[in-house]
Short mmCIF file of N, CA, C and O in Angstrom, two decimals:
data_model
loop_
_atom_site.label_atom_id
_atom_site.label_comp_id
_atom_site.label_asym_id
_atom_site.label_seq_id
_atom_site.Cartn_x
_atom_site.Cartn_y
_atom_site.Cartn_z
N UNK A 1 12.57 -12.63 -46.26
CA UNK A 1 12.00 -13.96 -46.24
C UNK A 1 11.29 -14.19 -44.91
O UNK A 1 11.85 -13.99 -43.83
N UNK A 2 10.13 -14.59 -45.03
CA UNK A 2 9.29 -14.86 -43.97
C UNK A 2 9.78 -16.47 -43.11
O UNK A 2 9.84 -17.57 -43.67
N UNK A 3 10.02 -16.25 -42.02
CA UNK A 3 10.21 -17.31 -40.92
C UNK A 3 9.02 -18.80 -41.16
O UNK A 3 7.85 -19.06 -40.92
N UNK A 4 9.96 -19.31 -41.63
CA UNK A 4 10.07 -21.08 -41.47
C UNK A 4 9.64 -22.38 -40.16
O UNK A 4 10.53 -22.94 -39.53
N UNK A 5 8.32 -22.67 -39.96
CA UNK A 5 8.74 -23.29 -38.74
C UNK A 5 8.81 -24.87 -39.27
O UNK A 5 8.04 -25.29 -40.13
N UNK A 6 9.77 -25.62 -38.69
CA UNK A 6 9.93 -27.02 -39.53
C UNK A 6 9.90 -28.05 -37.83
O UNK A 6 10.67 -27.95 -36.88
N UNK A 7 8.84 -28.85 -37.98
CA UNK A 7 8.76 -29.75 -36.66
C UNK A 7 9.24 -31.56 -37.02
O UNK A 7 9.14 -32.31 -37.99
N UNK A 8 9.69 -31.64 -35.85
CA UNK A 8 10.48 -33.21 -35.66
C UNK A 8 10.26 -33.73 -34.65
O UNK A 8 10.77 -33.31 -33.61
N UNK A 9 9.47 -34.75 -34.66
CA UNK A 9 8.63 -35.79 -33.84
C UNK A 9 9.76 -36.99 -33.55
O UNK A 9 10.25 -37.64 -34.48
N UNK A 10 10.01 -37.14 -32.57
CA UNK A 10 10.60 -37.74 -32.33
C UNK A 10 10.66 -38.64 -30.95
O UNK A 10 10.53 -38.24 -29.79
N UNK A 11 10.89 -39.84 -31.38
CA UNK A 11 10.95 -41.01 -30.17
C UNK A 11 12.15 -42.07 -30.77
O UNK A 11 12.42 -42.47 -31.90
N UNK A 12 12.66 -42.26 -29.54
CA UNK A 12 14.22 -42.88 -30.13
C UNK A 12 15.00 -42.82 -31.11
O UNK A 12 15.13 -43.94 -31.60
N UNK A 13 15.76 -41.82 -31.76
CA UNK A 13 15.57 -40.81 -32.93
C UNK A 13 17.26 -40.96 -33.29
O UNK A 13 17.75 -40.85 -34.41
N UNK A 14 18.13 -41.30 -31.80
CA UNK A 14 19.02 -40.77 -31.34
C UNK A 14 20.25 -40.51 -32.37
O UNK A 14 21.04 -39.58 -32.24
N UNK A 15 20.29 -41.76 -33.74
CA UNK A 15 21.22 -42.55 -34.21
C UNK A 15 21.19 -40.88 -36.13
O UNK A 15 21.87 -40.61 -37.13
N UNK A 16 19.78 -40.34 -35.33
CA UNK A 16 19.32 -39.74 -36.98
C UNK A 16 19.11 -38.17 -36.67
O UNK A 16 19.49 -37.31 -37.46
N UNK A 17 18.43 -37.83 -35.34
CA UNK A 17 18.57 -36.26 -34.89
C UNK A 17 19.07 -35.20 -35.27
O UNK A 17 18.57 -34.25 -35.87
N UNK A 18 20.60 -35.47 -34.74
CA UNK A 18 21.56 -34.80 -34.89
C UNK A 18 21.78 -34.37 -36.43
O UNK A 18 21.89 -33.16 -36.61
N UNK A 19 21.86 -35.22 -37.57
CA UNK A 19 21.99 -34.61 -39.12
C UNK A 19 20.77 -34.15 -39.32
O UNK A 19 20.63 -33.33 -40.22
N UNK A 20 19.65 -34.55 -38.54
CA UNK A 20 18.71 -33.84 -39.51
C UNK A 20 18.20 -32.62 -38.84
O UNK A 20 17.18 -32.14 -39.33
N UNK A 21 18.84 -31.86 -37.56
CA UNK A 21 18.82 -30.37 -37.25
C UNK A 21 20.20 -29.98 -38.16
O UNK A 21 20.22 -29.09 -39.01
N UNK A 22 20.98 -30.56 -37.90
CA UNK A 22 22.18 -30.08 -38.74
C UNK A 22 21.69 -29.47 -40.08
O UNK A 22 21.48 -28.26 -40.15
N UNK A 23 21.52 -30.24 -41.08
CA UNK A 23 20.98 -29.86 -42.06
C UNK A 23 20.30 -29.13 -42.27
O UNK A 23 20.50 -28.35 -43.21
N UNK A 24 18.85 -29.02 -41.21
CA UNK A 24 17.30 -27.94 -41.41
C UNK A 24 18.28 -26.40 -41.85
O UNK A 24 18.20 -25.58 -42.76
N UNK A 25 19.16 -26.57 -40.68
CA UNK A 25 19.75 -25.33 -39.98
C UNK A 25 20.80 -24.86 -41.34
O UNK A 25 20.80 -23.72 -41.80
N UNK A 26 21.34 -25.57 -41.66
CA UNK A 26 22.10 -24.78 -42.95
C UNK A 26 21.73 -24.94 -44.11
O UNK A 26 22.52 -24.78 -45.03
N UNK A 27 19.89 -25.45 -44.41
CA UNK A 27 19.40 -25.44 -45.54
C UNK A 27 18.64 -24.41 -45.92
O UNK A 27 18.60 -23.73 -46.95
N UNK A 28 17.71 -24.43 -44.40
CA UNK A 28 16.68 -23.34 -44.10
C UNK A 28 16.93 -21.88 -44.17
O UNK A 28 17.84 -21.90 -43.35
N UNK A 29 16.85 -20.76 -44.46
CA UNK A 29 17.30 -19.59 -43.95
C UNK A 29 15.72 -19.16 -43.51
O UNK A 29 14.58 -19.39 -43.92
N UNK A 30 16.52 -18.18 -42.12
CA UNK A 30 14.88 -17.84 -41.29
C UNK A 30 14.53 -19.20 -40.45
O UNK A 30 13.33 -19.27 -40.19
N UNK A 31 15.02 -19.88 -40.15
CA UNK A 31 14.04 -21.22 -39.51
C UNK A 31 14.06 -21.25 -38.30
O UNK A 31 14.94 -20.80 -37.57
N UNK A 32 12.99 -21.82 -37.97
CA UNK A 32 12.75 -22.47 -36.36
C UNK A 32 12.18 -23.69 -36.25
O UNK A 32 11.10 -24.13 -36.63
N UNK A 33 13.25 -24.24 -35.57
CA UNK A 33 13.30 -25.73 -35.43
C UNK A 33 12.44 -26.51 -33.94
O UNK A 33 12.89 -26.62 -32.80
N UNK A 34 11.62 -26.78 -34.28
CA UNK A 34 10.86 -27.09 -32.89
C UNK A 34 10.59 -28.73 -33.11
O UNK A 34 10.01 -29.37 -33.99
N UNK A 35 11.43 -29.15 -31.69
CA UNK A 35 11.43 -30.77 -31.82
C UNK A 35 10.75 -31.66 -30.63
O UNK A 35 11.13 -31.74 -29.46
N UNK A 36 9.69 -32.28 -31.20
CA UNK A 36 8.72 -32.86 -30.23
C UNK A 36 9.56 -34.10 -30.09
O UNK A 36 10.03 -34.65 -31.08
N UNK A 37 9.76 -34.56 -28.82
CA UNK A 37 10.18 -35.71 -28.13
C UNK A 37 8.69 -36.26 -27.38
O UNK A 37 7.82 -35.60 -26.81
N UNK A 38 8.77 -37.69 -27.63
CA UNK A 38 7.78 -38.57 -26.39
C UNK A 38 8.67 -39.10 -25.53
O UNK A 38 8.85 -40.23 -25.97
N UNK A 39 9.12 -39.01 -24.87
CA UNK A 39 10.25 -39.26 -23.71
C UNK A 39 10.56 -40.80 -24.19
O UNK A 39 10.26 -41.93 -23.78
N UNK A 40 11.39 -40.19 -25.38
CA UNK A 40 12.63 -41.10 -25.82
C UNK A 40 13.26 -42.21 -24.89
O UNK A 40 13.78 -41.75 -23.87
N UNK A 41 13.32 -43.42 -25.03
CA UNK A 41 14.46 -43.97 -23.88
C UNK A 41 15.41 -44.51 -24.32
O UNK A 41 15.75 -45.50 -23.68
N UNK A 42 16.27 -44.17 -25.56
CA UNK A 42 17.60 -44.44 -26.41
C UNK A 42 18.79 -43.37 -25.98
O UNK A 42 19.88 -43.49 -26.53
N UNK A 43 18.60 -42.37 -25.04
CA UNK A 43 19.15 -41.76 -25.39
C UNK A 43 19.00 -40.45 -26.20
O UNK A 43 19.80 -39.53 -26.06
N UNK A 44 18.08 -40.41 -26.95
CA UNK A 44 17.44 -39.26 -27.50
C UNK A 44 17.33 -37.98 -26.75
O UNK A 44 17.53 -37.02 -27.49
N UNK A 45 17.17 -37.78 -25.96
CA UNK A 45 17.03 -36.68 -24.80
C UNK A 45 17.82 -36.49 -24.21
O UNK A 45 17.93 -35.48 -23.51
N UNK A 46 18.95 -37.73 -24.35
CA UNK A 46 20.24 -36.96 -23.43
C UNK A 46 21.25 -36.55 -24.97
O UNK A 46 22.42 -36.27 -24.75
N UNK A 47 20.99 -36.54 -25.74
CA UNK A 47 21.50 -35.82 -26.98
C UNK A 47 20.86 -34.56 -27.70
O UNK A 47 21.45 -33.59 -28.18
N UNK A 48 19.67 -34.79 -27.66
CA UNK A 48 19.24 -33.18 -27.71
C UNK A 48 19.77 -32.11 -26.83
O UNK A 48 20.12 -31.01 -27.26
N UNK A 49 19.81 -32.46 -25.61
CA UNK A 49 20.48 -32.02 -24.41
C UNK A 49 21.70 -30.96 -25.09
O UNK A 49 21.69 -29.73 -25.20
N UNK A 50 22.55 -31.81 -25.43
CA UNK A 50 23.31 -31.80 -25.66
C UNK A 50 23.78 -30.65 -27.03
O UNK A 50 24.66 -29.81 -27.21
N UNK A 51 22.57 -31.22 -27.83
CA UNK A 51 22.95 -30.35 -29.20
C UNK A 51 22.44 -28.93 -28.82
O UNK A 51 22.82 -27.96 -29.49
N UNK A 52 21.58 -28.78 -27.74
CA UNK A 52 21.03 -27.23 -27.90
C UNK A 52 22.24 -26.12 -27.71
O UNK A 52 22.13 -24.90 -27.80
N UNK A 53 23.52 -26.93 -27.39
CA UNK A 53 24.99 -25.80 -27.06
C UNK A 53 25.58 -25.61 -27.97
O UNK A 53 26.65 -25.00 -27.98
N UNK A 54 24.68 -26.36 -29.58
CA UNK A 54 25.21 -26.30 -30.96
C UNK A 54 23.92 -25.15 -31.94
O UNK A 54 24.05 -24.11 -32.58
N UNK A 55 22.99 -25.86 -31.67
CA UNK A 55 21.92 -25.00 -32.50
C UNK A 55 20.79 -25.02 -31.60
O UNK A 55 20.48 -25.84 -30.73
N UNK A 56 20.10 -23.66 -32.11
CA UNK A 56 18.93 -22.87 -32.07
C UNK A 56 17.53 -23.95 -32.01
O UNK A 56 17.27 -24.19 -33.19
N UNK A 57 16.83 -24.48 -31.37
CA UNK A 57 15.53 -25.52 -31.41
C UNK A 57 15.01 -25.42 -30.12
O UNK A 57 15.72 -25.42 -29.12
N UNK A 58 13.46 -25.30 -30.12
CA UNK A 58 12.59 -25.48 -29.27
C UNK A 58 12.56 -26.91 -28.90
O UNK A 58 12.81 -27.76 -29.75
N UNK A 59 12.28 -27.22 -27.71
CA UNK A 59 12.58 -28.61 -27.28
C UNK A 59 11.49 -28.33 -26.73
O UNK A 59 11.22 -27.31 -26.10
N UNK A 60 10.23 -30.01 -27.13
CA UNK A 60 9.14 -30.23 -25.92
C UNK A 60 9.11 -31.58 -25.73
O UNK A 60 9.05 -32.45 -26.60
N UNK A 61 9.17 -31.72 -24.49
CA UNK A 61 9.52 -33.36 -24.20
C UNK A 61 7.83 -33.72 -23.23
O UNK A 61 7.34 -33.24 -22.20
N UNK A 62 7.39 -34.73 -24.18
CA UNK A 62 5.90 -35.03 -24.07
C UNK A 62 6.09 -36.07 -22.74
O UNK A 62 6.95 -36.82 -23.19
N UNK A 63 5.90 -36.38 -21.84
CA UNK A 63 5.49 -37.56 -20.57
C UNK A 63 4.41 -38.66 -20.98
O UNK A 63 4.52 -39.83 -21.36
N UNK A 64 3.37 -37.86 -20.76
CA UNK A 64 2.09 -38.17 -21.22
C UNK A 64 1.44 -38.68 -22.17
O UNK A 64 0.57 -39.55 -22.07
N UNK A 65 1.89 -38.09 -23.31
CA UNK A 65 1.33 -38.27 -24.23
C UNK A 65 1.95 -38.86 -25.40
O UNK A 65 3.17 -38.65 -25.45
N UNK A 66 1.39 -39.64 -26.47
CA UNK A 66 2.45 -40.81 -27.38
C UNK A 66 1.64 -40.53 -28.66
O UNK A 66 0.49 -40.13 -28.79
N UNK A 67 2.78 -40.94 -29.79
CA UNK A 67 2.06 -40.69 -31.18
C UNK A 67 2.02 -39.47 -32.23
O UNK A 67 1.48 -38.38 -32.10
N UNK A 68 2.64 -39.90 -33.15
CA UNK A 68 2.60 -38.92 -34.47
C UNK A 68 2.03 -37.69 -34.66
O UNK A 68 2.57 -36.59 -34.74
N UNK A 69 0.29 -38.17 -34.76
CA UNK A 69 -0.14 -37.03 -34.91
C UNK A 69 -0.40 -35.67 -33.79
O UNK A 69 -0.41 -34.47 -34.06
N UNK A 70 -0.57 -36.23 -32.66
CA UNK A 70 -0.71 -35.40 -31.48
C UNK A 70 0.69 -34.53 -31.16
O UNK A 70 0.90 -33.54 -30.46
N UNK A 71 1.41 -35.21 -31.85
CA UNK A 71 2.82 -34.12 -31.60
C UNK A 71 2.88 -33.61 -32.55
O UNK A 71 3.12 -32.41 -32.42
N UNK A 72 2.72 -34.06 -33.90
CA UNK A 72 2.57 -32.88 -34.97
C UNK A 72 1.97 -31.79 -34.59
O UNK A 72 2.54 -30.70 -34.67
N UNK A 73 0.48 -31.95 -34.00
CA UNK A 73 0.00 -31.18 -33.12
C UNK A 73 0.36 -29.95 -32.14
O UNK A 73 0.02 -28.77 -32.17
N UNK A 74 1.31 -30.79 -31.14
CA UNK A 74 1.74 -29.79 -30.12
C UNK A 74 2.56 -28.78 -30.98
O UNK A 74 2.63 -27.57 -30.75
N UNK A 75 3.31 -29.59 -32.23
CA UNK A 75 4.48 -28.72 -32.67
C UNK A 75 3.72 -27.71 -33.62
O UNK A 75 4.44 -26.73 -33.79
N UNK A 76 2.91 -27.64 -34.09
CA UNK A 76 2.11 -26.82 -34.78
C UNK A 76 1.28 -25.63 -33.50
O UNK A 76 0.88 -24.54 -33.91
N UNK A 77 1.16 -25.91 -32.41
CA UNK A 77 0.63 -25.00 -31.42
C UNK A 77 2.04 -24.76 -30.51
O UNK A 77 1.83 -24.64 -29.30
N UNK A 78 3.54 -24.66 -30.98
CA UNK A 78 4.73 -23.85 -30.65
C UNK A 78 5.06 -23.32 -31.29
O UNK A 78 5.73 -22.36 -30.90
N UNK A 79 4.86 -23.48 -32.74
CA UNK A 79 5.77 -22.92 -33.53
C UNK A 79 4.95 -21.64 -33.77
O UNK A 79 3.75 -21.53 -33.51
N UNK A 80 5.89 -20.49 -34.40
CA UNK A 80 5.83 -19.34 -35.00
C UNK A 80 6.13 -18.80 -35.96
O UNK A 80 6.10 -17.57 -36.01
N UNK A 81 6.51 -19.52 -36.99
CA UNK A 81 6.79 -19.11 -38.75
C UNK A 81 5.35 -19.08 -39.13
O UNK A 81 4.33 -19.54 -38.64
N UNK A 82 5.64 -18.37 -40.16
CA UNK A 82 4.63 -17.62 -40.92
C UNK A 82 4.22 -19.37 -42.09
O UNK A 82 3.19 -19.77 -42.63
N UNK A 83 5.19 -19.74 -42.04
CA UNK A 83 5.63 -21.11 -42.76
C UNK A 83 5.62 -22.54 -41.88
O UNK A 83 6.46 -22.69 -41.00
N UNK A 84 4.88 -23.30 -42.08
CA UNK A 84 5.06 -24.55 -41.05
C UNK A 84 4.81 -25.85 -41.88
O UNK A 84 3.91 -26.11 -42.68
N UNK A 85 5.86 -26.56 -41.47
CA UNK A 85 6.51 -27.62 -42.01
C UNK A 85 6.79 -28.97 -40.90
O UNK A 85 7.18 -28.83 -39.74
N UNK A 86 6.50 -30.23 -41.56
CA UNK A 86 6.97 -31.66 -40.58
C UNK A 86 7.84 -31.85 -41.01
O UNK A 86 8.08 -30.98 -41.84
N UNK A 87 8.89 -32.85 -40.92
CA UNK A 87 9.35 -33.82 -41.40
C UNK A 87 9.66 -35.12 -40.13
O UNK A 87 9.86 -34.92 -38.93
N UNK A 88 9.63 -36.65 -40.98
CA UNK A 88 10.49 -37.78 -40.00
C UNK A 88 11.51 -37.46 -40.32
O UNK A 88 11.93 -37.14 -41.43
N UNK A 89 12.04 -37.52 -39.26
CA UNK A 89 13.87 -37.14 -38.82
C UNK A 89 14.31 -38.37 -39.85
O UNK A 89 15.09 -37.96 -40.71
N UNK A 90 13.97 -39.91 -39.99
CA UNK A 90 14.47 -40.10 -40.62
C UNK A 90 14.39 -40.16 -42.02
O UNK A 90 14.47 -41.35 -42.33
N UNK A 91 14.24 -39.34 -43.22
CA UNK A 91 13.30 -38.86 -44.04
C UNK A 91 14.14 -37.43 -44.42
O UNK A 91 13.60 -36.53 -45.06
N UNK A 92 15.49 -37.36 -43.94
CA UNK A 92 16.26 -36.22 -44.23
C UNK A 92 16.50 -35.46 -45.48
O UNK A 92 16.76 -34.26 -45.49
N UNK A 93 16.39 -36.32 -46.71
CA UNK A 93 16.59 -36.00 -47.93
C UNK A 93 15.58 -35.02 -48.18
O UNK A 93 15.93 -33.98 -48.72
N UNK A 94 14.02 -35.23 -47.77
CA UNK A 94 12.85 -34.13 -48.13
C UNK A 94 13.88 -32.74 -47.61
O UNK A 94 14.00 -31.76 -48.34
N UNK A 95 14.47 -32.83 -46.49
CA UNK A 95 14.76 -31.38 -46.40
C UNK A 95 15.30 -30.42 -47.31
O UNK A 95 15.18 -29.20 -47.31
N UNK A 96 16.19 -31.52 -48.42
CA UNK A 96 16.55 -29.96 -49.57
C UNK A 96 15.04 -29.56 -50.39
O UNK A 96 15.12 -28.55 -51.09
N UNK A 97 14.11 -30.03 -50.38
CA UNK A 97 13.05 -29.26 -51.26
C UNK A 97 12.53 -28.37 -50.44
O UNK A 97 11.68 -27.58 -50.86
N UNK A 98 12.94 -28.36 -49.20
CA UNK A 98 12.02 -27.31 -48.41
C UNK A 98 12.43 -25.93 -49.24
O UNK A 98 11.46 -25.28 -49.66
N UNK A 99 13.70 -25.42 -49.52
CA UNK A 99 14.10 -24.11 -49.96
C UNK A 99 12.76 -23.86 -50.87
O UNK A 99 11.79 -23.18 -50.56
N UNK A 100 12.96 -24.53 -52.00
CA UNK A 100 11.96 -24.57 -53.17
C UNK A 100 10.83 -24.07 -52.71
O UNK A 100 10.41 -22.92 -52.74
N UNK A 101 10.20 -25.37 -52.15
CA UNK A 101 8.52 -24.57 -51.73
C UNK A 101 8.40 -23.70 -50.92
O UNK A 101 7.29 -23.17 -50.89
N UNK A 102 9.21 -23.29 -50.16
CA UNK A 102 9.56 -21.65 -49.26
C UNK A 102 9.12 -20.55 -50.26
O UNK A 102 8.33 -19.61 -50.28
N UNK A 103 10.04 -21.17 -51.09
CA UNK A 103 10.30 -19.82 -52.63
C UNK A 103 8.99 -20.05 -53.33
O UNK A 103 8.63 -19.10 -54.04
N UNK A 104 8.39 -20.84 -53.31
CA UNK A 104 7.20 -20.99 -54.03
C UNK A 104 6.18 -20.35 -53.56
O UNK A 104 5.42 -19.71 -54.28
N UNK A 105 6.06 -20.47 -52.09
CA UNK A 105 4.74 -19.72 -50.89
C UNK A 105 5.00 -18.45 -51.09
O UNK A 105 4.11 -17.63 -51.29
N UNK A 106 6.58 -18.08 -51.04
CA UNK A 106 7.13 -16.76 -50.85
C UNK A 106 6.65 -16.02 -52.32
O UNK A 106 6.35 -14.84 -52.14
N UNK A 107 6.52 -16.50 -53.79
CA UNK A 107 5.58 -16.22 -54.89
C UNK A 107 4.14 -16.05 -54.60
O UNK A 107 3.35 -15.83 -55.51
#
């Protein structure tokens, strides 16, 4: 199975993050989780922090720069699956169809 990249945009996120790497991570097989932060001020960043001593994710924490699409952006110029994927963190449920259309590309 060809490598998965699934990106998560995120700004004050803090309360929803955490299940929705949880999940990518034991839905996905092959994945890489790359999570765009705009320098969160909930807390968000001191919990990513935190989760990277749990799971596998690229962390880019934006200063500068604000907004949806421009981090979809950055996260599409980190990632490295052959496969690339968004989701809103809060928006967790899309993640079980990811298997499916994996298996579908992978046809």
């Amino acid at each position: 199975m060809k490598k998965t990249s699934i990106i998560l945009c995120t700004y004050n996120e803090v309360n929803n993050i955490e299940e929705a790497i949880n999940l990518i991570s034991k839905t996905i097989k092959n994945v890489e989780i790359v999570v765009v932060d705009d320098s969160s001020k909930d807390g968000t960043l001191e919990k990513l922090h935190k989760l990277k001593s749990i799971f596998n994710f690229k962390l880019i924490i934006r200063k500068n720069e604000k907004g949806l699409a421009s981090a979809i952006k950055k996260g599409f110029s980190e990632s490295s699956g052959s496969y690339i994927g968004f989701i809103d963190v809060n928006s967790k449920d899309q993640i079980l169809h990811f298997e499916k259309l994996i298996s579908n590309l992978d046809n």
